[in-house]
PDB file of C-alpha atoms in Angstrom:
ATOM      1  CA  UNK A 118       5.917 -13.281  15.925  1.00 59.00           C
ATOM      2  CA  UNK A 119       4.679  -9.933  17.152  1.00 75.00           C
ATOM      3  CA  UNK A 120       0.911 -10.290  17.389  1.00 82.00           C
ATOM      4  CA  UNK A 121       0.284  -6.550  17.669  1.00 88.00           C
ATOM      5  CA  UNK A 122       2.263  -5.836  14.506  1.00 89.00           C
ATOM      6  CA  UNK A 123       0.319  -8.635  12.709  1.00 88.00           C
ATOM      7  CA  UNK A 124      -3.003  -6.967  13.689  1.00 90.00           C
ATOM      8  CA  UNK A 125      -1.785  -3.472  12.691  1.00 91.00           C
ATOM      9  CA  UNK A 126      -0.619  -4.566   9.220  1.00 91.00           C
ATOM     10  CA  UNK A 127      -3.865  -6.535   8.733  1.00 91.00           C
ATOM     11  CA  UNK A 128      -5.944  -3.420   9.633  1.00 93.00           C
ATOM     12  CA  UNK A 129      -3.834  -1.311   7.354  1.00 92.00           C
ATOM     13  CA  UNK A 130      -4.272  -3.577   4.377  1.00 89.00           C
ATOM     14  CA  UNK A 131      -7.979  -4.014   5.096  1.00 90.00           C
ATOM     15  CA  UNK A 132      -8.563  -0.196   5.173  1.00 90.00           C
ATOM     16  CA  UNK A 133      -6.450   0.255   2.051  1.00 83.00           C
ATOM     17  CA  UNK A 134      -8.612  -2.228   0.245  1.00 80.00           C
ATOM     18  CA  UNK A 135     -11.553   0.277   0.440  1.00 83.00           C
ATOM     19  CA  UNK A 136      -9.726   3.203  -1.119  1.00 79.00           C
ATOM     20  CA  UNK A 137     -11.267   2.546  -4.522  1.00 72.00           C
ATOM     21  CA  UNK A 138     -14.710   3.357  -3.266  1.00 76.00           C
ATOM     22  CA  UNK A 139     -13.770   6.590  -1.626  1.00 82.00           C
ATOM     23  CA  UNK A 140     -11.546   7.654  -4.588  1.00 79.00           C
ATOM     24  CA  UNK A 141     -14.464   7.509  -6.882  1.00 77.00           C
ATOM     25  CA  UNK A 142     -16.496   9.843  -4.611  1.00 85.00           C
ATOM     26  CA  UNK A 143     -13.706  12.437  -4.422  1.00 87.00           C
ATOM     27  CA  UNK A 144     -14.294  13.812  -7.959  1.00 86.00           C
ATOM     28  CA  UNK A 145     -10.563  14.242  -8.543  1.00 87.00           C
ATOM     29  CA  UNK A 146      -8.093  12.728 -11.016  1.00 84.00           C
ATOM     30  CA  UNK A 147      -5.561  10.432  -9.475  1.00 78.00           C
ATOM     31  CA  UNK A 148      -2.575  12.853  -9.331  1.00 84.00           C
ATOM     32  CA  UNK A 149      -4.684  15.650  -7.676  1.00 90.00           C
ATOM     33  CA  UNK A 150      -6.213  13.139  -5.253  1.00 88.00           C
ATOM     34  CA  UNK A 151      -2.703  11.955  -4.215  1.00 88.00           C
ATOM     35  CA  UNK A 152      -1.719  15.552  -3.671  1.00 92.00           C
ATOM     36  CA  UNK A 153      -4.744  16.149  -1.323  1.00 93.00           C
ATOM     37  CA  UNK A 154      -4.030  12.878   0.462  1.00 90.00           C
ATOM     38  CA  UNK A 155      -0.484  13.870   1.207  1.00 93.00           C
ATOM     39  CA  UNK A 156      -1.421  17.347   2.417  1.00 95.00           C
ATOM     40  CA  UNK A 157      -4.230  15.984   4.614  1.00 94.00           C
ATOM     41  CA  UNK A 158      -2.084  13.248   6.089  1.00 92.00           C
ATOM     42  CA  UNK A 159       0.790  15.579   6.768  1.00 94.00           C
ATOM     43  CA  UNK A 160      -1.373  18.214   8.488  1.00 94.00           C
ATOM     44  CA  UNK A 161      -3.386  15.678  10.547  1.00 91.00           C
ATOM     45  CA  UNK A 162      -0.424  13.670  11.759  1.00 91.00           C
ATOM     46  CA  UNK A 163       1.759  16.701  12.497  1.00 93.00           C
ATOM     47  CA  UNK A 164      -0.960  18.195  14.515  1.00 91.00           C
ATOM     48  CA  UNK A 165      -1.421  15.008  16.593  1.00 87.00           C
ATOM     49  CA  UNK A 166       2.373  14.492  16.823  1.00 90.00           C
ATOM     50  CA  UNK A 167       2.824  17.899  18.319  1.00 90.00           C
ATOM     51  CA  UNK A 168      -0.245  18.084  20.601  1.00 89.00           C
ATOM     52  CA  UNK A 169       0.402  14.595  22.038  1.00 84.00           C
ATOM     53  CA  UNK A 170       4.016  15.488  22.850  1.00 84.00           C
ATOM     54  CA  UNK A 171       5.319  12.446  20.865  1.00 79.00           C
ATOM     55  CA  UNK A 172       7.851  14.691  19.170  1.00 82.00           C
ATOM     56  CA  UNK A 173       9.680  14.944  22.542  1.00 83.00           C
ATOM     57  CA  UNK A 174      10.384  11.186  22.496  1.00 82.00           C
ATOM     58  CA  UNK A 175      11.819  10.988  18.989  1.00 81.00           C
ATOM     59  CA  UNK A 176      15.225   9.522  18.278  1.00 79.00           C
ATOM     60  CA  UNK A 177      16.827  11.137  15.260  1.00 81.00           C
ATOM     61  CA  UNK A 178      19.522   9.084  13.582  1.00 84.00           C
ATOM     62  CA  UNK A 179      21.234  10.015  10.399  1.00 85.00           C
ATOM     63  CA  UNK A 180      21.042   6.543   8.794  1.00 85.00           C
ATOM     64  CA  UNK A 181      17.370   6.263   9.587  1.00 89.00           C
ATOM     65  CA  UNK A 182      16.606   9.665   8.253  1.00 91.00           C
ATOM     66  CA  UNK A 183      18.248   8.613   4.979  1.00 91.00           C
ATOM     67  CA  UNK A 184      16.155   5.474   4.894  1.00 90.00           C
ATOM     68  CA  UNK A 185      12.989   7.586   5.563  1.00 91.00           C
ATOM     69  CA  UNK A 186      13.747  10.131   2.844  1.00 93.00           C
ATOM     70  CA  UNK A 187      14.626   7.414   0.309  1.00 94.00           C
ATOM     71  CA  UNK A 188      11.489   5.443   1.250  1.00 92.00           C
ATOM     72  CA  UNK A 189       9.416   8.593   0.782  1.00 92.00           C
ATOM     73  CA  UNK A 190      10.599   9.123  -2.733  1.00 93.00           C
ATOM     74  CA  UNK A 191       9.914   5.462  -3.510  1.00 93.00           C
ATOM     75  CA  UNK A 192       6.516   5.762  -1.999  1.00 89.00           C
ATOM     76  CA  UNK A 193       5.451   8.793  -4.078  1.00 88.00           C
ATOM     77  CA  UNK A 194       6.943   7.449  -7.303  1.00 90.00           C
ATOM     78  CA  UNK A 195       5.046   4.202  -6.587  1.00 89.00           C
ATOM     79  CA  UNK A 196       1.750   6.079  -6.429  1.00 82.00           C
ATOM     80  CA  UNK A 197       2.534   8.039  -9.627  1.00 83.00           C
ATOM     81  CA  UNK A 198       3.491   4.982 -11.689  1.00 86.00           C
ATOM     82  CA  UNK A 199       0.557   2.968 -10.264  1.00 80.00           C
ATOM     83  CA  UNK A 200      -2.034   5.508 -11.243  1.00 74.00           C
ATOM     84  CA  UNK A 201      -0.286   6.176 -14.563  1.00 78.00           C
ATOM     85  CA  UNK A 202      -0.561   2.485 -15.476  1.00 78.00           C
ATOM     86  CA  UNK A 203      -4.365   2.768 -15.350  1.00 69.00           C
ATOM     87  CA  UNK A 204      -4.250   5.292 -18.172  1.00 69.00           C
ATOM     88  CA  UNK A 205      -2.116   3.066 -20.467  1.00 73.00           C
ATOM     89  CA  UNK A 206      -3.575  -0.434 -19.920  1.00 69.00           C
ATOM     90  CA  UNK A 207      -6.610  -2.275 -18.494  1.00 62.00           C
ATOM     91  CA  UNK A 208      -7.002  -1.883 -14.803  1.00 61.00           C
ATOM     92  CA  UNK A 209      -7.094  -5.668 -14.339  1.00 60.00           C
ATOM     93  CA  UNK A 210      -3.682  -5.992 -15.980  1.00 65.00           C
ATOM     94  CA  UNK A 211      -2.180  -3.112 -13.982  1.00 70.00           C
ATOM     95  CA  UNK A 212      -3.453  -4.487 -10.609  1.00 70.00           C
ATOM     96  CA  UNK A 213      -2.279  -7.985 -11.344  1.00 70.00           C
ATOM     97  CA  UNK A 214       1.225  -6.864 -12.283  1.00 76.00           C
ATOM     98  CA  UNK A 215       1.283  -4.474  -9.278  1.00 78.00           C
ATOM     99  CA  UNK A 216       0.582  -7.383  -6.957  1.00 75.00           C
ATOM    100  CA  UNK A 217       3.872  -8.923  -7.944  1.00 78.00           C
ATOM    101  CA  UNK A 218       5.322  -6.619  -5.204  1.00 80.00           C
ATOM    102  CA  UNK A 219       4.944  -9.004  -2.298  1.00 78.00           C
ATOM    103  CA  UNK A 220       6.778 -11.783  -4.337  1.00 78.00           C
ATOM    104  CA  UNK A 221       9.503  -9.271  -5.096  1.00 81.00           C
ATOM    105  CA  UNK A 222       9.744  -8.463  -1.409  1.00 79.00           C
ATOM    106  CA  UNK A 223       9.979 -12.159  -0.602  1.00 75.00           C
ATOM    107  CA  UNK A 224      12.793 -12.679  -3.149  1.00 76.00           C
ATOM    108  CA  UNK A 225      14.746  -9.638  -1.951  1.00 77.00           C
ATOM    109  CA  UNK A 226      14.382 -10.609   1.706  1.00 71.00           C
ATOM    110  CA  UNK A 227      15.633 -14.131   0.875  1.00 71.00           C
ATOM    111  CA  UNK A 228      18.626 -13.043  -1.215  1.00 68.00           C
ATOM    112  CA  UNK A 229      19.822  -9.906   0.565  1.00 65.00           C
ATOM    113  CA  UNK A 230      18.532 -10.312   4.107  1.00 62.00           C
ATOM    114  CA  UNK A 231      18.873 -14.063   4.459  1.00 63.00           C
ATOM    115  CA  UNK A 232      15.304 -14.345   5.704  1.00 63.00           C
ATOM    116  CA  UNK A 233      14.317 -17.856   6.598  1.00 65.00           C
ATOM    117  CA  UNK A 234      11.606 -18.850   4.243  1.00 63.00           C
ATOM    118  CA  UNK A 235       9.881 -22.251   4.425  1.00 68.00           C
ATOM    119  CA  UNK A 236       8.424 -23.872   1.343  1.00 69.00           C
ATOM    120  CA  UNK A 237       4.871 -23.544   2.595  1.00 68.00           C
ATOM    121  CA  UNK A 238       5.447 -19.795   3.225  1.00 68.00           C
ATOM    122  CA  UNK A 239       6.544 -19.431  -0.378  1.00 73.00           C
ATOM    123  CA  UNK A 240       3.576 -21.329  -1.628  1.00 79.00           C
ATOM    124  CA  UNK A 241       1.203 -19.246   0.416  1.00 77.00           C
ATOM    125  CA  UNK A 242       2.499 -15.989  -1.108  1.00 76.00           C
ATOM    126  CA  UNK A 243       2.418 -17.506  -4.618  1.00 81.00           C
ATOM    127  CA  UNK A 244      -1.105 -18.926  -4.010  1.00 82.00           C
ATOM    128  CA  UNK A 245      -2.260 -15.413  -2.857  1.00 77.00           C
ATOM    129  CA  UNK A 246      -0.781 -13.863  -6.055  1.00 80.00           C
ATOM    130  CA  UNK A 247      -2.610 -16.488  -8.215  1.00 83.00           C
ATOM    131  CA  UNK A 248      -5.757 -15.661  -6.342  1.00 79.00           C
ATOM    132  CA  UNK A 249      -5.309 -11.960  -7.124  1.00 73.00           C
ATOM    133  CA  UNK A 250      -4.852 -12.699 -10.814  1.00 74.00           C
ATOM    134  CA  UNK A 251      -8.023 -14.796 -10.807  1.00 79.00           C
ATOM    135  CA  UNK A 252      -9.971 -12.083  -8.897  1.00 70.00           C
ATOM    136  CA  UNK A 253      -8.951  -9.417 -11.436  1.00 64.00           C
ATOM    137  CA  UNK A 254     -10.477 -11.445 -14.275  1.00 64.00           C
ATOM    138  CA  UNK A 255      -7.337 -10.908 -16.361  1.00 59.00           C
ATOM    139  CA  UNK A 256      -7.211 -12.896 -19.661  1.00 59.00           C
ATOM    140  CA  UNK A 257      -4.752 -13.534 -22.480  1.00 57.00           C
ATOM    141  CA  UNK A 258      -6.846 -11.005 -24.534  1.00 60.00           C
ATOM    142  CA  UNK A 259      -6.237  -8.329 -21.847  1.00 54.00           C
ATOM    143  CA  UNK A 260      -2.472  -8.889 -22.105  1.00 53.00           C
ATOM    144  CA  UNK A 261      -2.412  -8.929 -25.916  1.00 54.00           C
ATOM    145  CA  UNK A 262      -5.023  -6.224 -26.443  1.00 52.00           C
ATOM    146  CA  UNK A 263      -3.455  -3.483 -24.375  1.00 48.00           C
ATOM    147  CA  UNK A 264      -2.687  -0.063 -25.892  1.00 49.00           C
ATOM    148  CA  UNK A 265       1.072  -0.714 -25.570  1.00 58.00           C
ATOM    149  CA  UNK A 266       3.786  -2.156 -23.261  1.00 70.00           C
ATOM    150  CA  UNK A 267       3.897   1.146 -21.466  1.00 77.00           C
ATOM    151  CA  UNK A 268       1.050   0.454 -19.068  1.00 76.00           C
ATOM    152  CA  UNK A 269       2.310  -2.987 -17.915  1.00 77.00           C
ATOM    153  CA  UNK A 270       5.853  -1.406 -17.625  1.00 83.00           C
ATOM    154  CA  UNK A 271       4.428   1.334 -15.357  1.00 85.00           C
ATOM    155  CA  UNK A 272       2.685  -1.267 -13.288  1.00 82.00           C
ATOM    156  CA  UNK A 273       5.844  -3.274 -12.962  1.00 85.00           C
ATOM    157  CA  UNK A 274       7.760  -0.130 -11.957  1.00 90.00           C
ATOM    158  CA  UNK A 275       5.170   0.565  -9.351  1.00 88.00           C
ATOM    159  CA  UNK A 276       5.408  -2.925  -7.929  1.00 87.00           C
ATOM    160  CA  UNK A 277       9.190  -2.572  -7.718  1.00 91.00           C
ATOM    161  CA  UNK A 278       8.929   0.721  -5.970  1.00 93.00           C
ATOM    162  CA  UNK A 279       6.382  -0.620  -3.522  1.00 88.00           C
ATOM    163  CA  UNK A 280       8.713  -3.491  -2.768  1.00 88.00           C
ATOM    164  CA  UNK A 281      11.461  -0.937  -2.075  1.00 91.00           C
ATOM    165  CA  UNK A 282       9.129   0.947   0.245  1.00 89.00           C
ATOM    166  CA  UNK A 283       8.656  -2.198   2.309  1.00 85.00           C
ATOM    167  CA  UNK A 284      12.394  -3.031   2.319  1.00 86.00           C
ATOM    168  CA  UNK A 285      13.498   0.462   3.313  1.00 88.00           C
ATOM    169  CA  UNK A 286      10.801   0.452   6.108  1.00 84.00           C
ATOM    170  CA  UNK A 287      12.451  -2.495   7.683  1.00 79.00           C
ATOM    171  CA  UNK A 288      15.642  -0.389   8.254  1.00 81.00           C
ATOM    172  CA  UNK A 289      13.655   2.089  10.355  1.00 84.00           C
ATOM    173  CA  UNK A 290      13.744   0.989  14.035  1.00 84.00           C
ATOM    174  CA  UNK A 291      13.950   4.069  16.244  1.00 85.00           C
ATOM    175  CA  UNK A 292      11.872   6.805  14.598  1.00 87.00           C
ATOM    176  CA  UNK A 293       8.188   6.642  15.423  1.00 87.00           C
ATOM    177  CA  UNK A 294       5.626   5.718  12.750  1.00 86.00           C
ATOM    178  CA  UNK A 295       4.349   9.237  13.129  1.00 87.00           C
ATOM    179  CA  UNK A 296       7.637  10.865  12.172  1.00 90.00           C
ATOM    180  CA  UNK A 297       8.187   8.460   9.243  1.00 89.00           C
ATOM    181  CA  UNK A 298       4.679   9.019   7.769  1.00 89.00           C
ATOM    182  CA  UNK A 299       4.823  12.819   8.285  1.00 92.00           C
ATOM    183  CA  UNK A 300       8.164  13.199   6.496  1.00 93.00           C
ATOM    184  CA  UNK A 301       7.174  10.822   3.581  1.00 91.00           C
ATOM    185  CA  UNK A 302       3.798  12.503   2.951  1.00 92.00           C
ATOM    186  CA  UNK A 303       5.424  15.825   3.064  1.00 94.00           C
ATOM    187  CA  UNK A 304       7.893  14.640   0.470  1.00 94.00           C
ATOM    188  CA  UNK A 305       4.796  13.816  -1.587  1.00 92.00           C
ATOM    189  CA  UNK A 306       3.502  17.322  -1.330  1.00 94.00           C
ATOM    190  CA  UNK A 307       6.865  18.772  -2.528  1.00 94.00           C
ATOM    191  CA  UNK A 308       7.222  16.275  -5.400  1.00 91.00           C
ATOM    192  CA  UNK A 309       3.714  16.681  -6.711  1.00 92.00           C
ATOM    193  CA  UNK A 310       3.429  20.457  -6.218  1.00 92.00           C
ATOM    194  CA  UNK A 311       4.683  21.426  -9.794  1.00 91.00           C
ATOM    195  CA  UNK A 312       2.492  18.844 -11.606  1.00 89.00           C
ATOM    196  CA  UNK A 313      -0.894  19.459 -10.014  1.00 92.00           C
ATOM    197  CA  UNK A 314      -3.734  21.008 -12.072  1.00 92.00           C
ATOM    198  CA  UNK A 315      -5.269  23.337  -9.525  1.00 93.00           C
ATOM    199  CA  UNK A 316      -8.306  24.131 -11.697  1.00 93.00           C
ATOM    200  CA  UNK A 317      -9.757  20.674 -10.757  1.00 92.00           C
ATOM    201  CA  UNK A 318     -10.235  21.951  -7.201  1.00 93.00           C
ATOM    202  CA  UNK A 319     -12.435  24.780  -8.220  1.00 91.00           C
ATOM    203  CA  UNK A 320     -15.491  22.694  -9.043  1.00 89.00           C
ATOM    204  CA  UNK A 321     -15.446  20.294  -6.115  1.00 92.00           C
ATOM    205  CA  UNK A 322     -18.563  20.024  -3.872  1.00 94.00           C
ATOM    206  CA  UNK A 323     -18.491  19.779  -0.071  1.00 94.00           C
ATOM    207  CA  UNK A 324     -18.960  16.051  -0.387  1.00 94.00           C
ATOM    208  CA  UNK A 325     -16.081  15.786  -2.829  1.00 94.00           C
ATOM    209  CA  UNK A 326     -13.787  17.550  -0.362  1.00 95.00           C
ATOM    210  CA  UNK A 327     -14.928  15.344   2.482  1.00 95.00           C
ATOM    211  CA  UNK A 328     -14.087  12.126   0.672  1.00 93.00           C
ATOM    212  CA  UNK A 329     -10.748  13.608  -0.641  1.00 92.00           C
ATOM    213  CA  UNK A 330      -9.682  14.671   2.807  1.00 94.00           C
ATOM    214  CA  UNK A 331     -10.955  11.426   4.304  1.00 93.00           C
ATOM    215  CA  UNK A 332      -8.766   9.426   2.019  1.00 90.00           C
ATOM    216  CA  UNK A 333      -5.842  11.500   3.080  1.00 91.00           C
ATOM    217  CA  UNK A 334      -6.432  11.136   6.763  1.00 93.00           C
ATOM    218  CA  UNK A 335      -7.529   7.518   6.837  1.00 92.00           C
ATOM    219  CA  UNK A 336      -6.203   5.810   3.699  1.00 89.00           C
ATOM    220  CA  UNK A 337      -2.890   7.641   3.760  1.00 87.00           C
ATOM    221  CA  UNK A 338      -2.127   8.980   7.274  1.00 89.00           C
ATOM    222  CA  UNK A 339      -3.570   6.232   9.389  1.00 91.00           C
ATOM    223  CA  UNK A 340      -2.859   3.372   6.997  1.00 90.00           C
ATOM    224  CA  UNK A 341       0.839   4.250   6.668  1.00 87.00           C
ATOM    225  CA  UNK A 342       1.060   4.935  10.353  1.00 89.00           C
ATOM    226  CA  UNK A 343      -0.108   1.301  11.005  1.00 91.00           C
ATOM    227  CA  UNK A 344       2.147   0.100   8.093  1.00 88.00           C
ATOM    228  CA  UNK A 345       5.371   1.588   9.465  1.00 86.00           C
ATOM    229  CA  UNK A 346       4.415   0.608  12.988  1.00 86.00           C
ATOM    230  CA  UNK A 347       4.210  -3.118  11.985  1.00 88.00           C
ATOM    231  CA  UNK A 348       6.579  -4.074   9.214  1.00 84.00           C
ATOM    232  CA  UNK A 349       9.709  -3.425  11.337  1.00 82.00           C
ATOM    233  CA  UNK A 350       8.554  -6.224  13.630  1.00 83.00           C
ATOM    234  CA  UNK A 351       7.362  -8.855  11.118  1.00 84.00           C
ATOM    235  CA  UNK A 352       9.184 -11.375   8.975  1.00 79.00           C
ATOM    236  CA  UNK A 353       9.145 -10.750   5.201  1.00 76.00           C
ATOM    237  CA  UNK A 354       6.904 -13.692   4.271  1.00 75.00           C
ATOM    238  CA  UNK A 355       4.176 -12.591   6.611  1.00 81.00           C
ATOM    239  CA  UNK A 356       4.318  -9.050   5.178  1.00 82.00           C
ATOM    240  CA  UNK A 357       4.111 -10.380   1.710  1.00 77.00           C
ATOM    241  CA  UNK A 358       1.048 -12.591   2.458  1.00 79.00           C
ATOM    242  CA  UNK A 359      -0.889  -9.933   4.390  1.00 84.00           C
ATOM    243  CA  UNK A 360      -0.412  -7.424   1.488  1.00 82.00           C
ATOM    244  CA  UNK A 361      -3.080  -9.533  -0.383  1.00 79.00           C
ATOM    245  CA  UNK A 362      -5.750  -8.475   2.084  1.00 84.00           C
ATOM    246  CA  UNK A 363      -5.898  -5.294  -0.026  1.00 78.00           C
ATOM    247  CA  UNK A 364      -7.360  -6.905  -3.314  1.00 74.00           C
ATOM    248  CA  UNK A 365      -9.403  -9.401  -1.301  1.00 77.00           C
ATOM    249  CA  UNK A 366     -11.204  -6.607   0.653  1.00 81.00           C
ATOM    250  CA  UNK A 367     -11.704  -4.591  -2.562  1.00 75.00           C
ATOM    251  CA  UNK A 368     -13.683  -7.326  -4.335  1.00 74.00           C
ATOM    252  CA  UNK A 369     -15.653  -8.311  -1.150  1.00 78.00           C
ATOM    253  CA  UNK A 370     -16.782  -4.695  -0.825  1.00 78.00           C
ATOM    254  CA  UNK A 371     -17.699  -4.697  -4.481  1.00 72.00           C
ATOM    255  CA  UNK A 372     -19.867  -7.807  -3.798  1.00 75.00           C
ATOM    256  CA  UNK A 373     -21.490  -6.471  -0.618  1.00 78.00           C
ATOM    257  CA  UNK A 374     -21.954  -2.729  -1.598  1.00 76.00           C
ATOM    258  CA  UNK A 375     -22.504  -2.680  -5.428  1.00 69.00           C
ATOM    259  CA  UNK A 376     -24.034  -6.121  -5.780  1.00 73.00           C
ATOM    260  CA  UNK A 377     -21.224  -7.324  -8.025  1.00 67.00           C
ATOM    261  CA  UNK A 378     -21.509 -11.107  -8.655  1.00 73.00           C
ATOM    262  CA  UNK A 379     -18.024 -12.702  -9.055  1.00 72.00           C
ATOM    263  CA  UNK A 380     -17.377 -15.343 -11.660  1.00 76.00           C
ATOM    264  CA  UNK A 381     -16.409 -18.884 -10.619  1.00 81.00           C
ATOM    265  CA  UNK A 382     -12.704 -18.171 -11.199  1.00 79.00           C
ATOM    266  CA  UNK A 383     -12.894 -15.006  -9.078  1.00 75.00           C
ATOM    267  CA  UNK A 384     -14.615 -17.017  -6.260  1.00 81.00           C
ATOM    268  CA  UNK A 385     -11.687 -19.508  -6.588  1.00 85.00           C
ATOM    269  CA  UNK A 386      -9.234 -16.555  -6.366  1.00 79.00           C
ATOM    270  CA  UNK A 387     -10.951 -15.367  -3.164  1.00 77.00           C
ATOM    271  CA  UNK A 388     -10.588 -18.934  -1.661  1.00 83.00           C
ATOM    272  CA  UNK A 389      -6.907 -19.002  -2.637  1.00 83.00           C
ATOM    273  CA  UNK A 390      -6.164 -15.767  -0.788  1.00 78.00           C
ATOM    274  CA  UNK A 391      -8.228 -16.972   2.237  1.00 79.00           C
ATOM    275  CA  UNK A 392      -6.163 -20.205   2.326  1.00 82.00           C
ATOM    276  CA  UNK A 393      -2.934 -18.293   2.098  1.00 76.00           C
ATOM    277  CA  UNK A 394      -3.899 -15.804   4.746  1.00 71.00           C
ATOM    278  CA  UNK A 395      -5.209 -18.525   7.118  1.00 73.00           C
ATOM    279  CA  UNK A 396      -1.851 -20.291   6.818  1.00 68.00           C
ATOM    280  CA  UNK A 397      -0.114 -16.993   7.779  1.00 66.00           C
ATOM    281  CA  UNK A 398      -2.309 -16.456  10.850  1.00 63.00           C
ATOM    282  CA  UNK A 399      -2.014 -20.107  11.860  1.00 66.00           C
ATOM    283  CA  UNK A 400       1.832 -19.828  11.771  1.00 60.00           C
ATOM    284  CA  UNK A 401       1.565 -16.725  13.922  1.00 53.00           C
ATOM    285  CA  UNK A 402      -0.417 -18.564  16.517  1.00 51.00           C
ATOM    286  CA  UNK A 403       1.839 -21.572  16.587  1.00 54.00           C
ATOM    287  CA  UNK A 404       4.882 -19.325  17.119  1.00 52.00           C
ATOM    288  CA  UNK A 405       3.435 -17.718  20.249  1.00 50.00           C
TER     289      UNK A 405
END
């Protein structure tokens, strides 16, 4: 297993787990924040790509460009459905359903890509998903007391789209992570352009702009740079397990920064994810 890719994906998921805190400080609704993120990431990465001279070493292949473009559409639609699900159902329900994505990736990889998956690998991913559900604090009342089935449906659609993002990313071998991320975030700008309410930007403070642009450069540009620079070199079960670093980091930051005290079941969920991730890292070391 590629150790560098494992570290890159771990860092990407760890950084992404902190996006909730920075999003709250941006002062923007979800759609407008995604728009700023896409613009910031595109400008930052394009500038670095050109100044560093990396563009001279690019390999342009028609099949890969198709995968990049399709993956970009999946990525943006994933963001839209994910944030829309928050408006239609409880956040805990949306996040729990959304985190079905790694399991969907595992199943798709097993059926269509003939990935070799051991029983313990499957159990690790399932254990991580159970841990996420426990962390979210979701209950039967949450499921039955939602506004409608629309919210859970949006979250499920987002999880499917995220799974497709991961799958299409594994087809990309030659194009650099810079080129992939630049194209896909630019697709986001084009797709969201007609739907953005520009009046929201008129009342932002300097601090709001800083956090909004920061999430664009770091949580979008750098995260997806690391993401696309790693998934092409990792087996599907490892990608699926490491994805659960995101909710784990989110709740740990909640505990450390805001003083949130998790319930016993949430602590159990944290332990489940730690066990699943420790298995993944142990398998990586044994394969070296």
